[in-house]
Tab-separated table of C-alpha atoms in Angstrom:
chain	number	residue	atom	x	y	z
A	352	UNK	CA	-17.628	-45.651	-125.568
A	353	UNK	CA	-14.558	-46.618	-125.488
A	354	UNK	CA	-11.190	-44.077	-126.113
A	355	UNK	CA	-10.079	-43.521	-129.623
A	356	UNK	CA	-6.315	-45.106	-129.969
A	357	UNK	CA	-3.133	-43.530	-131.632
A	358	UNK	CA	-0.425	-44.970	-132.818
A	359	UNK	CA	3.065	-42.701	-133.681
A	360	UNK	CA	5.488	-43.303	-136.297
A	361	UNK	CA	8.797	-42.118	-135.769
A	362	UNK	CA	11.225	-41.719	-139.446
A	363	UNK	CA	14.762	-41.096	-138.810
A	364	UNK	CA	17.973	-43.319	-139.335
A	365	UNK	CA	19.518	-40.808	-136.271
A	366	UNK	CA	17.702	-42.480	-134.354
A	367	UNK	CA	18.170	-45.865	-134.594
A	368	UNK	CA	21.978	-45.281	-135.201
A	369	UNK	CA	21.606	-43.784	-131.720
A	370	UNK	CA	23.210	-40.359	-132.714
A	371	UNK	CA	19.981	-38.571	-131.601
A	372	UNK	CA	17.804	-39.211	-128.607
A	373	UNK	CA	14.235	-39.314	-129.508
A	374	UNK	CA	12.249	-36.610	-128.067
A	375	UNK	CA	9.225	-36.302	-129.842
A	376	UNK	CA	7.270	-39.729	-128.546
A	377	UNK	CA	7.565	-38.496	-125.099
A	378	UNK	CA	6.268	-35.587	-125.996
A	379	UNK	CA	3.114	-36.654	-127.694
A	380	UNK	CA	2.293	-39.588	-125.481
A	381	UNK	CA	1.826	-37.226	-122.460
A	382	UNK	CA	-0.671	-34.630	-124.874
A	383	UNK	CA	-2.675	-37.710	-126.308
A	384	UNK	CA	-2.828	-38.873	-123.041
A	385	UNK	CA	-4.859	-35.656	-121.494
A	386	UNK	CA	-7.091	-35.390	-123.708
A	387	UNK	CA	-8.389	-39.254	-123.830
A	388	UNK	CA	-6.820	-40.790	-126.705
A	389	UNK	CA	-4.974	-43.850	-125.788
A	390	UNK	CA	-1.116	-44.308	-127.541
A	391	UNK	CA	-1.481	-47.744	-128.251
A	392	UNK	CA	1.954	-48.211	-130.381
A	393	UNK	CA	5.006	-46.666	-131.375
A	394	UNK	CA	7.616	-47.401	-134.499
A	395	UNK	CA	10.615	-46.125	-135.146
A	396	UNK	CA	11.690	-46.934	-138.676
A	397	UNK	CA	15.224	-46.119	-141.200
A	398	UNK	CA	14.025	-43.999	-144.037
A	399	UNK	CA	13.666	-46.685	-146.355
A	400	UNK	CA	10.310	-45.479	-148.721
A	401	UNK	CA	9.083	-49.518	-148.627
A	402	UNK	CA	9.835	-49.463	-144.364
A	403	UNK	CA	7.511	-46.162	-144.247
A	404	UNK	CA	5.437	-47.504	-146.641
A	405	UNK	CA	4.737	-50.561	-144.555
A	406	UNK	CA	4.008	-49.150	-141.577
A	407	UNK	CA	1.744	-46.647	-142.231
A	408	UNK	CA	-0.769	-48.593	-143.572
A	409	UNK	CA	-0.332	-51.317	-141.358
A	410	UNK	CA	-0.692	-48.839	-138.568
A	411	UNK	CA	-3.467	-46.431	-140.103
A	412	UNK	CA	-6.185	-49.167	-140.706
A	413	UNK	CA	-5.519	-50.452	-137.025
A	414	UNK	CA	-5.687	-47.382	-135.070
A	415	UNK	CA	-8.191	-44.193	-135.166
A	416	UNK	CA	-5.581	-41.602	-135.253
A	417	UNK	CA	-2.106	-42.173	-136.473
A	418	UNK	CA	1.652	-39.263	-136.366
A	419	UNK	CA	4.572	-39.184	-137.568
A	420	UNK	CA	7.906	-37.232	-137.290
A	421	UNK	CA	10.699	-36.596	-139.458
A	422	UNK	CA	11.901	-36.033	-142.726
A	423	UNK	CA	9.677	-33.674	-144.335
A	424	UNK	CA	12.483	-31.456	-144.791
A	425	UNK	CA	14.313	-30.027	-148.249
A	426	UNK	CA	16.654	-32.403	-148.299
A	427	UNK	CA	18.213	-35.886	-150.622
A	428	UNK	CA	16.868	-38.005	-147.187
A	429	UNK	CA	14.066	-36.572	-147.003
A	430	UNK	CA	10.994	-38.960	-148.275
A	431	UNK	CA	8.143	-39.425	-146.027
A	432	UNK	CA	5.502	-37.046	-148.201
A	433	UNK	CA	6.479	-39.550	-151.388
A	434	UNK	CA	5.700	-42.748	-148.687
A	435	UNK	CA	2.883	-41.612	-147.080
A	436	UNK	CA	1.587	-40.946	-150.329
A	437	UNK	CA	2.335	-44.252	-151.976
A	438	UNK	CA	1.052	-45.293	-148.507
A	439	UNK	CA	-2.789	-44.028	-149.811
A	440	UNK	CA	-2.255	-44.394	-153.621
A	441	UNK	CA	-2.122	-40.334	-153.675
A	442	UNK	CA	-0.203	-38.466	-156.149
A	443	UNK	CA	2.484	-35.958	-154.740
A	444	UNK	CA	3.381	-33.141	-156.031
A	445	UNK	CA	4.719	-29.105	-155.364
A	446	UNK	CA	1.029	-28.508	-154.368
A	447	UNK	CA	-0.178	-24.359	-154.654
A	448	UNK	CA	-1.366	-23.501	-151.721
A	449	UNK	CA	2.087	-25.148	-149.876
A	450	UNK	CA	4.463	-23.282	-152.532
A	451	UNK	CA	2.595	-20.385	-151.819
A	452	UNK	CA	3.394	-20.522	-147.809
A	453	UNK	CA	6.763	-21.192	-148.403
A	454	UNK	CA	7.412	-18.075	-150.876
A	455	UNK	CA	6.070	-15.256	-148.813
A	456	UNK	CA	8.737	-16.896	-146.097
A	457	UNK	CA	11.165	-17.110	-147.767
A	458	UNK	CA	10.246	-13.873	-149.666
A	459	UNK	CA	10.167	-12.116	-145.960
A	460	UNK	CA	13.621	-13.961	-144.390
A	461	UNK	CA	15.452	-13.022	-148.058
A	462	UNK	CA	16.080	-16.778	-149.078
A	463	UNK	CA	15.719	-18.218	-151.867
A	464	UNK	CA	12.608	-20.443	-152.852
A	465	UNK	CA	14.992	-22.892	-154.362
A	466	UNK	CA	14.510	-26.108	-155.493
A	467	UNK	CA	15.732	-28.133	-152.543
A	468	UNK	CA	13.283	-25.566	-150.995
A	469	UNK	CA	10.238	-26.519	-153.127
A	470	UNK	CA	10.520	-30.275	-152.117
A	471	UNK	CA	8.748	-28.956	-148.710
A	472	UNK	CA	5.449	-27.836	-150.298
A	473	UNK	CA	5.180	-31.877	-152.108
A	474	UNK	CA	1.891	-32.475	-150.687
A	475	UNK	CA	-0.416	-35.623	-151.068
A	476	UNK	CA	-3.143	-35.173	-153.309
A	477	UNK	CA	-5.839	-34.235	-151.279
A	478	UNK	CA	-3.479	-34.104	-147.735
A	479	UNK	CA	-5.101	-30.991	-145.241
A	480	UNK	CA	-1.979	-28.746	-144.064
A	481	UNK	CA	-0.974	-28.266	-141.198
A	482	UNK	CA	0.354	-25.029	-140.019
A	483	UNK	CA	3.701	-24.475	-138.928
A	484	UNK	CA	4.283	-21.057	-136.500
A	485	UNK	CA	7.907	-21.852	-136.332
A	486	UNK	CA	9.746	-22.144	-139.916
A	487	UNK	CA	6.337	-22.209	-142.374
A	488	UNK	CA	6.923	-25.452	-144.391
A	489	UNK	CA	3.775	-27.733	-143.365
A	490	UNK	CA	2.948	-30.842	-142.165
A	491	UNK	CA	-0.481	-32.536	-143.305
A	492	UNK	CA	-3.043	-34.899	-142.777
A	493	UNK	CA	-3.827	-37.825	-145.058
A	494	UNK	CA	-6.789	-40.227	-144.356
A	495	UNK	CA	-5.730	-40.873	-140.516
A	496	UNK	CA	-2.319	-39.724	-140.975
A	497	UNK	CA	-0.566	-36.471	-139.971
A	498	UNK	CA	2.815	-35.971	-141.234
A	499	UNK	CA	4.907	-33.744	-138.936
A	500	UNK	CA	8.445	-32.585	-138.447
A	501	UNK	CA	11.037	-34.386	-136.279
A	502	UNK	CA	12.355	-30.958	-134.735
A	503	UNK	CA	10.955	-31.051	-131.674
A	504	UNK	CA	10.623	-27.377	-130.952
A	505	UNK	CA	8.602	-28.029	-134.649
A	506	UNK	CA	7.129	-30.744	-133.780
A	507	UNK	CA	5.263	-29.561	-130.680
A	508	UNK	CA	3.972	-26.606	-131.965
A	509	UNK	CA	2.540	-28.953	-135.026
A	510	UNK	CA	1.091	-31.244	-132.685
A	511	UNK	CA	-0.931	-27.763	-130.810
A	512	UNK	CA	-1.732	-26.872	-134.363
A	513	UNK	CA	-2.946	-30.591	-134.602
A	514	UNK	CA	-4.896	-30.902	-131.039
A	515	UNK	CA	-8.031	-29.604	-131.561
A	516	UNK	CA	-8.662	-31.152	-135.075
A	517	UNK	CA	-8.743	-34.283	-132.534
A	518	UNK	CA	-11.958	-36.034	-131.129
A	519	UNK	CA	-10.533	-36.882	-127.516
A	520	UNK	CA	-11.839	-39.591	-125.400
A	521	UNK	CA	-12.401	-39.272	-121.391
A	522	UNK	CA	-8.406	-37.755	-119.880
A	523	UNK	CA	-7.041	-40.762	-118.958
A	524	UNK	CA	-6.468	-39.988	-115.360
A	525	UNK	CA	-3.491	-41.600	-112.912
A	526	UNK	CA	-2.587	-41.952	-109.312
A	527	UNK	CA	0.989	-43.513	-107.953
A	528	UNK	CA	2.212	-44.926	-105.239
A	529	UNK	CA	5.538	-45.220	-104.320
A	530	UNK	CA	6.589	-48.215	-102.651
A	531	UNK	CA	10.390	-48.956	-100.997
A	532	UNK	CA	9.911	-52.089	-100.912
A	533	UNK	CA	10.653	-55.311	-103.295
A	534	UNK	CA	8.579	-55.868	-106.500
A	535	UNK	CA	8.112	-59.196	-105.409
A	536	UNK	CA	6.313	-58.748	-102.035
A	537	UNK	CA	3.963	-56.039	-104.002
A	538	UNK	CA	3.271	-58.282	-106.258
A	539	UNK	CA	0.631	-60.513	-104.381
A	540	UNK	CA	-1.587	-57.585	-102.259
A	541	UNK	CA	-1.656	-55.679	-106.113
A	542	UNK	CA	-2.836	-58.181	-108.003
A	543	UNK	CA	-5.449	-58.866	-105.922
A	544	UNK	CA	-7.000	-55.217	-106.343
A	545	UNK	CA	-6.314	-55.182	-109.650
A	546	UNK	CA	-8.324	-58.479	-110.171
A	547	UNK	CA	-10.710	-56.365	-107.882
A	548	UNK	CA	-10.892	-53.426	-110.064
A	549	UNK	CA	-10.704	-54.834	-113.705
A	550	UNK	CA	-12.211	-51.516	-114.762
A	551	UNK	CA	-8.868	-50.152	-113.852
A	552	UNK	CA	-5.651	-49.897	-115.313
A	553	UNK	CA	-2.854	-51.418	-112.673
A	554	UNK	CA	0.474	-51.620	-113.287
A	555	UNK	CA	4.015	-51.995	-111.461
A	556	UNK	CA	6.921	-49.865	-112.653
A	557	UNK	CA	9.888	-50.897	-110.913
A	558	UNK	CA	12.877	-48.695	-110.037
A	559	UNK	CA	16.682	-49.347	-108.590
A	560	UNK	CA	18.543	-46.154	-108.204
A	561	UNK	CA	21.576	-44.864	-105.735
A	562	UNK	CA	21.154	-48.796	-103.402
A	563	UNK	CA	17.343	-47.518	-103.501
A	564	UNK	CA	14.690	-50.170	-104.853
A	565	UNK	CA	10.735	-50.583	-104.866
A	566	UNK	CA	8.210	-49.871	-107.906
A	567	UNK	CA	5.859	-47.078	-108.424
A	568	UNK	CA	2.184	-47.894	-108.793
A	569	UNK	CA	0.450	-47.014	-111.232
A	570	UNK	CA	-4.052	-47.142	-111.373
A	571	UNK	CA	-5.737	-45.435	-114.884
A	572	UNK	CA	-8.323	-44.933	-115.458
A	573	UNK	CA	-10.750	-42.094	-116.227
A	574	UNK	CA	-13.084	-42.250	-112.357
A	575	UNK	CA	-11.520	-40.532	-110.644
A	576	UNK	CA	-13.548	-41.549	-107.478
A	577	UNK	CA	-12.775	-45.126	-108.399
A	578	UNK	CA	-8.684	-43.777	-108.587
A	579	UNK	CA	-9.140	-42.723	-105.442
A	580	UNK	CA	-10.952	-45.934	-103.780
A	581	UNK	CA	-8.225	-48.075	-105.233
A	582	UNK	CA	-5.352	-45.898	-103.915
A	583	UNK	CA	-7.481	-46.449	-100.540
A	584	UNK	CA	-7.293	-50.218	-101.457
A	585	UNK	CA	-3.895	-50.395	-102.312
A	586	UNK	CA	-2.615	-48.942	-99.137
A	587	UNK	CA	-4.852	-50.919	-96.862
A	588	UNK	CA	-3.737	-54.635	-98.699
A	589	UNK	CA	-0.366	-53.152	-98.165
A	590	UNK	CA	-0.508	-52.113	-94.581
A	591	UNK	CA	0.662	-48.261	-95.532
B	840	UNK	CA	29.236	-59.307	-146.000
B	841	UNK	CA	26.307	-56.956	-145.663
B	842	UNK	CA	25.509	-56.018	-141.783
B	843	UNK	CA	23.293	-58.523	-139.309
B	844	UNK	CA	20.103	-56.443	-138.669
B	845	UNK	CA	18.312	-55.870	-134.969
B	846	UNK	CA	15.031	-54.798	-134.316
B	847	UNK	CA	13.962	-53.946	-131.075
B	848	UNK	CA	10.288	-54.546	-129.378
B	849	UNK	CA	9.798	-51.960	-125.904
B	850	UNK	CA	7.449	-53.737	-123.479
B	851	UNK	CA	5.151	-50.920	-121.469
B	852	UNK	CA	2.306	-48.828	-120.686
B	853	UNK	CA	4.504	-46.065	-119.227
B	854	UNK	CA	6.213	-45.420	-122.123
B	855	UNK	CA	3.049	-44.706	-124.024
B	856	UNK	CA	1.379	-42.829	-121.295
B	857	UNK	CA	3.864	-40.560	-121.433
B	858	UNK	CA	4.872	-41.486	-117.726
B	859	UNK	CA	8.167	-42.561	-117.622
B	860	UNK	CA	10.192	-41.662	-121.006
B	861	UNK	CA	12.080	-44.478	-122.357
B	862	UNK	CA	16.212	-45.042	-122.080
B	863	UNK	CA	16.823	-48.481	-123.403
B	864	UNK	CA	16.320	-47.697	-127.344
B	865	UNK	CA	19.204	-45.323	-127.219
B	866	UNK	CA	21.093	-47.415	-125.301
B	867	UNK	CA	20.812	-50.230	-127.255
B	868	UNK	CA	21.079	-48.260	-130.148
B	869	UNK	CA	24.722	-46.745	-129.497
B	870	UNK	CA	25.967	-50.353	-128.239
B	871	UNK	CA	24.517	-51.871	-131.104
B	872	UNK	CA	25.785	-49.827	-134.036
B	873	UNK	CA	29.479	-49.583	-132.497
B	874	UNK	CA	30.121	-53.507	-133.382
B	875	UNK	CA	27.978	-53.275	-136.558
B	876	UNK	CA	25.209	-53.975	-136.150
B	877	UNK	CA	22.410	-51.897	-137.677
B	878	UNK	CA	18.878	-51.218	-136.060
B	879	UNK	CA	16.868	-51.007	-138.625
B	880	UNK	CA	12.965	-51.071	-136.656
B	881	UNK	CA	11.744	-50.215	-133.117
B	882	UNK	CA	8.154	-51.170	-132.193
B	883	UNK	CA	6.556	-49.932	-128.666
B	884	UNK	CA	3.655	-51.932	-127.705
B	885	UNK	CA	1.215	-51.837	-124.551
B	886	UNK	CA	1.055	-55.175	-122.145
B	887	UNK	CA	-1.596	-56.981	-124.149
B	888	UNK	CA	-0.756	-60.673	-124.906
B	889	UNK	CA	-1.736	-60.248	-129.147
B	890	UNK	CA	0.423	-57.206	-130.039
B	891	UNK	CA	3.646	-58.815	-127.862
B	892	UNK	CA	3.001	-62.189	-129.956
B	893	UNK	CA	2.475	-60.509	-133.251
B	894	UNK	CA	5.525	-57.735	-132.997
B	895	UNK	CA	7.703	-60.475	-132.333
B	896	UNK	CA	6.948	-62.580	-134.730
B	897	UNK	CA	7.215	-59.893	-137.030
B	898	UNK	CA	10.391	-58.481	-136.315
B	899	UNK	CA	12.023	-62.115	-135.654
B	900	UNK	CA	11.071	-62.935	-138.952
B	901	UNK	CA	12.467	-59.589	-140.508
B	902	UNK	CA	15.781	-59.297	-139.201
B	903	UNK	CA	18.820	-61.007	-137.394
B	904	UNK	CA	18.617	-60.267	-134.102
B	905	UNK	CA	15.518	-58.797	-132.023
B	906	UNK	CA	15.804	-57.240	-128.365
B	907	UNK	CA	13.170	-56.513	-126.255
B	908	UNK	CA	12.831	-54.616	-122.739
B	909	UNK	CA	10.182	-54.799	-120.390
B	910	UNK	CA	7.684	-57.228	-118.651
B	911	UNK	CA	9.479	-59.825	-117.537
B	912	UNK	CA	9.200	-58.840	-113.151
B	913	UNK	CA	6.746	-60.734	-110.821
B	914	UNK	CA	3.767	-58.296	-110.995
B	915	UNK	CA	0.437	-59.011	-112.624
B	916	UNK	CA	1.456	-57.058	-115.886
B	917	UNK	CA	4.330	-58.461	-116.619
B	918	UNK	CA	3.136	-61.036	-119.076
B	919	UNK	CA	6.373	-61.224	-121.978
B	920	UNK	CA	7.696	-64.261	-121.173
B	921	UNK	CA	4.480	-66.036	-121.804
B	922	UNK	CA	3.922	-63.891	-124.586
B	923	UNK	CA	7.716	-64.587	-126.385
B	924	UNK	CA	6.790	-68.747	-125.844
B	925	UNK	CA	3.670	-68.530	-127.430
B	926	UNK	CA	5.221	-66.540	-130.496
B	927	UNK	CA	7.031	-69.198	-130.645
B	928	UNK	CA	4.399	-72.851	-129.820
B	929	UNK	CA	7.096	-72.558	-126.691
B	930	UNK	CA	5.375	-74.058	-123.575
B	931	UNK	CA	5.929	-72.363	-120.768
B	932	UNK	CA	6.893	-73.153	-116.672
B	933	UNK	CA	8.832	-72.594	-113.918
B	934	UNK	CA	11.383	-73.611	-115.051
B	935	UNK	CA	14.655	-75.130	-112.189
B	936	UNK	CA	17.647	-73.444	-113.250
B	937	UNK	CA	15.973	-69.880	-113.278
B	938	UNK	CA	14.453	-71.101	-109.844
B	939	UNK	CA	17.791	-72.242	-108.807
B	940	UNK	CA	19.256	-68.523	-109.634
B	941	UNK	CA	16.065	-67.148	-107.913
B	942	UNK	CA	16.727	-69.589	-104.464
B	943	UNK	CA	19.987	-68.952	-103.806
B	944	UNK	CA	19.375	-65.272	-104.271
B	945	UNK	CA	16.354	-64.407	-101.439
B	946	UNK	CA	17.693	-66.837	-99.693
B	947	UNK	CA	21.070	-64.602	-99.535
B	948	UNK	CA	19.557	-61.383	-99.221
B	949	UNK	CA	16.526	-62.889	-96.650
B	950	UNK	CA	13.551	-62.463	-99.059
B	951	UNK	CA	10.561	-65.128	-99.415
B	952	UNK	CA	10.655	-67.006	-102.700
B	953	UNK	CA	7.050	-66.582	-102.973
B	954	UNK	CA	4.430	-67.062	-105.967
B	955	UNK	CA	5.092	-63.754	-106.918
B	956	UNK	CA	9.104	-63.635	-107.117
B	957	UNK	CA	8.575	-67.806	-108.674
B	958	UNK	CA	6.985	-66.146	-112.346
B	959	UNK	CA	10.057	-64.426	-113.028
B	960	UNK	CA	11.452	-67.898	-113.435
B	961	UNK	CA	8.710	-69.020	-116.102
B	962	UNK	CA	11.054	-69.111	-119.036
B	963	UNK	CA	10.208	-70.966	-122.555
B	964	UNK	CA	11.075	-74.716	-123.388
B	965	UNK	CA	14.864	-74.139	-125.205
B	966	UNK	CA	15.131	-70.918	-124.249
B	967	UNK	CA	18.830	-69.424	-123.070
B	968	UNK	CA	19.417	-67.857	-119.559
B	969	UNK	CA	20.509	-63.962	-120.108
B	970	UNK	CA	22.858	-63.297	-116.955
B	971	UNK	CA	21.335	-60.558	-114.807
B	972	UNK	CA	24.461	-59.120	-112.694
B	973	UNK	CA	21.873	-56.742	-111.369
B	974	UNK	CA	18.615	-58.568	-109.241
B	975	UNK	CA	20.054	-62.352	-110.767
B	976	UNK	CA	16.342	-63.249	-111.776
B	977	UNK	CA	17.322	-63.840	-115.531
B	978	UNK	CA	16.547	-62.492	-119.218
B	979	UNK	CA	16.432	-65.201	-121.863
B	980	UNK	CA	16.708	-65.789	-125.754
B	981	UNK	CA	14.511	-68.112	-127.819
B	982	UNK	CA	14.857	-68.125	-131.672
B	983	UNK	CA	16.464	-65.156	-132.379
B	984	UNK	CA	14.770	-63.305	-130.101
B	985	UNK	CA	16.457	-61.427	-126.226
B	986	UNK	CA	14.309	-60.643	-123.546
B	987	UNK	CA	15.419	-58.911	-121.198
B	988	UNK	CA	14.121	-56.363	-118.440
B	989	UNK	CA	12.728	-52.830	-118.733
B	990	UNK	CA	14.792	-50.910	-115.867
B	991	UNK	CA	17.083	-48.866	-117.429
B	992	UNK	CA	20.194	-50.207	-115.268
B	993	UNK	CA	18.902	-54.174	-115.277
B	994	UNK	CA	18.836	-53.624	-119.315
B	995	UNK	CA	21.817	-52.136	-119.540
B	996	UNK	CA	23.944	-55.003	-117.650
B	997	UNK	CA	21.985	-57.643	-119.800
B	998	UNK	CA	23.087	-56.083	-122.634
B	999	UNK	CA	26.354	-56.404	-121.585
B	1000	UNK	CA	25.607	-60.173	-121.074
B	1001	UNK	CA	24.345	-60.759	-124.505
B	1002	UNK	CA	26.787	-58.752	-126.801
B	1003	UNK	CA	29.510	-60.970	-127.321
B	1004	UNK	CA	27.268	-63.842	-127.936
B	1005	UNK	CA	26.265	-61.463	-131.004
B	1006	UNK	CA	27.951	-61.817	-134.661
B	1007	UNK	CA	28.773	-58.014	-135.412
B	1008	UNK	CA	29.833	-57.060	-138.947
B	1009	UNK	CA	31.595	-53.978	-140.243
B	1010	UNK	CA	31.916	-51.424	-136.884
B	1011	UNK	CA	29.432	-48.276	-138.001
B	1012	UNK	CA	31.452	-45.325	-138.521
B	1013	UNK	CA	30.326	-41.649	-138.860
B	1014	UNK	CA	31.538	-38.407	-139.264
B	1015	UNK	CA	29.394	-35.103	-137.878
B	1016	UNK	CA	29.432	-31.833	-140.089
B	1017	UNK	CA	27.414	-29.314	-138.337
B	1018	UNK	CA	27.070	-25.912	-140.546
B	1019	UNK	CA	24.817	-23.158	-138.919
B	1020	UNK	CA	23.137	-22.350	-142.285
B	1021	UNK	CA	19.180	-22.571	-143.695
B	1022	UNK	CA	18.902	-26.910	-144.623
B	1023	UNK	CA	17.050	-25.021	-147.859
B	1024	UNK	CA	20.678	-24.346	-148.532
B	1025	UNK	CA	22.801	-27.159	-147.850
B	1026	UNK	CA	20.541	-29.790	-149.625
B	1027	UNK	CA	22.032	-28.856	-153.558
B	1028	UNK	CA	25.187	-29.893	-152.498
B	1029	UNK	CA	24.740	-32.987	-149.799
B	1030	UNK	CA	22.503	-34.327	-152.691
B	1031	UNK	CA	25.134	-33.923	-155.353
B	1032	UNK	CA	27.901	-35.263	-152.851
B	1033	UNK	CA	25.332	-38.104	-152.174
B	1034	UNK	CA	24.905	-39.360	-155.426
B	1035	UNK	CA	28.872	-39.029	-155.965
B	1036	UNK	CA	29.608	-41.621	-153.126
B	1037	UNK	CA	26.039	-44.164	-153.255
B	1038	UNK	CA	28.298	-46.731	-150.876
B	1039	UNK	CA	27.865	-44.119	-148.313
B	1040	UNK	CA	24.496	-42.771	-146.664
B	1041	UNK	CA	24.490	-39.032	-145.823
B	1042	UNK	CA	21.709	-37.532	-143.421
B	1043	UNK	CA	21.105	-33.938	-142.537
B	1044	UNK	CA	19.674	-33.589	-139.429
B	1045	UNK	CA	17.930	-30.072	-138.772
B	1046	UNK	CA	18.270	-28.068	-135.523
B	1047	UNK	CA	16.568	-24.358	-134.074
B	1048	UNK	CA	17.435	-24.100	-130.964
B	1049	UNK	CA	17.197	-20.799	-129.037
B	1050	UNK	CA	17.970	-18.664	-132.476
B	1051	UNK	CA	20.426	-20.353	-134.031
B	1052	UNK	CA	19.717	-23.110	-136.843
B	1053	UNK	CA	21.441	-24.590	-139.085
B	1054	UNK	CA	21.829	-29.025	-139.328
B	1055	UNK	CA	24.352	-31.672	-138.481
B	1056	UNK	CA	25.522	-33.572	-141.979
B	1057	UNK	CA	26.648	-36.861	-140.894
B	1058	UNK	CA	27.778	-39.631	-143.551
B	1059	UNK	CA	27.587	-43.107	-142.427
B	1060	UNK	CA	29.806	-46.103	-143.730
B	1061	UNK	CA	32.462	-48.866	-142.565
B	1062	UNK	CA	35.394	-47.387	-144.149
B	1063	UNK	CA	37.033	-44.345	-142.474
B	1064	UNK	CA	39.648	-43.367	-145.267
B	1065	UNK	CA	36.125	-42.826	-147.447
B	1066	UNK	CA	34.326	-40.805	-145.322
B	1067	UNK	CA	37.433	-38.688	-144.732
B	1068	UNK	CA	37.416	-37.820	-148.787
B	1069	UNK	CA	33.465	-37.451	-147.950
B	1070	UNK	CA	33.812	-34.864	-145.325
B	1071	UNK	CA	36.221	-32.944	-147.833
B	1072	UNK	CA	33.899	-33.186	-150.800
B	1073	UNK	CA	31.375	-31.719	-148.498
B	1074	UNK	CA	33.290	-28.914	-146.947
B	1075	UNK	CA	34.463	-27.754	-151.280
B	1076	UNK	CA	30.812	-28.499	-152.037
B	1077	UNK	CA	29.690	-25.889	-149.370
B	1078	UNK	CA	32.540	-23.292	-150.099
B	1079	UNK	CA	33.580	-24.580	-146.382
């Protein structure tokens, strides 16, 4: 059975303006790979209703799982819940379960559950809440879309809440061979070995740093014995 | 006149598997913002022909400029040139101008211009070459799509080659107000000021680190005097 697939949607002007460097994509990629879910596509879109709706619909149709980050806070530019609801034709309003979580949290911390904070209890009908152990305001899951916060510490915590609910596949294993030799000299042998073992995926990732250049040859698959064999064949083909 | 828009397409399994953390998006975002081109969307797709073709067509239709990174090296998994050619129905083959650049470079460095390296001279008909001062193998531009390398040092150099050819807009300026106060307490005043000045864009980017939490309130626009006025209004509305 092929492994389940996933896409991520990063919602945030601050990434696109170059103000903030996204960290959530890299984190989610590693977590999904480890449980055998193949992250196949990531999109970053601005805080624009139609863009979010369109991306959610497109990704939701194409992949097993979708994960979003950003835009679920209390300010006027936090429009993700409404856009995701609209993508599925679900009504979005303050929901009692989410409101109760926030009320208990702010009662404890002594902050007021004002109108802005109540925005964080706006959850589409039919969605399941995603636990937020850092700052309480929940994410949610609707259809195959998991809506999570953009702040990395909260995003990571929500990912931990979600992972046990996903059906993974065979873990995606990889082996890397670092070769300090021009990629053009590695390409021929690498291509031959890749053609011999079509059930594995072979990639070449060149580097050029401090005057040293070469490539990391990476083999990916779900069977460690086959990966080991591929590494032997690569070393042989490259006279290493 | 509204500013020109842009999208980026990152091509690379290594980003999606979590092996490599992308750096090119953040670099390009900053460079474009500085010359008044609004980066509106980024997509990261795997090294799969159909995915690249589909993304190039969709982004090319939607935005003024498209920039791609990755997949133009000499190895079997470098399929970007063919996919971008296919997206525009352009024939892709070894082109004499690109071949001559590579031949001169490898003659100088003493490496062989073998079949693998010749792949890097595969350029779609009708495309213009993009200068690569780091390692010679060129990028190219076809229609509104700029195809560049994935290795950050080369990507950055190609961006420098391309920037003078773009028509920018009014530089996008921004001012930031860091407030160590719960976002829920900032949201009301922030929303009021944002509604007062609809020609500016107001964002709130919460942080939570080392026990300190708050938000960076960012105002963006093209008129410095208006940004200054917005900052005054924010400080006033927040009693700062």
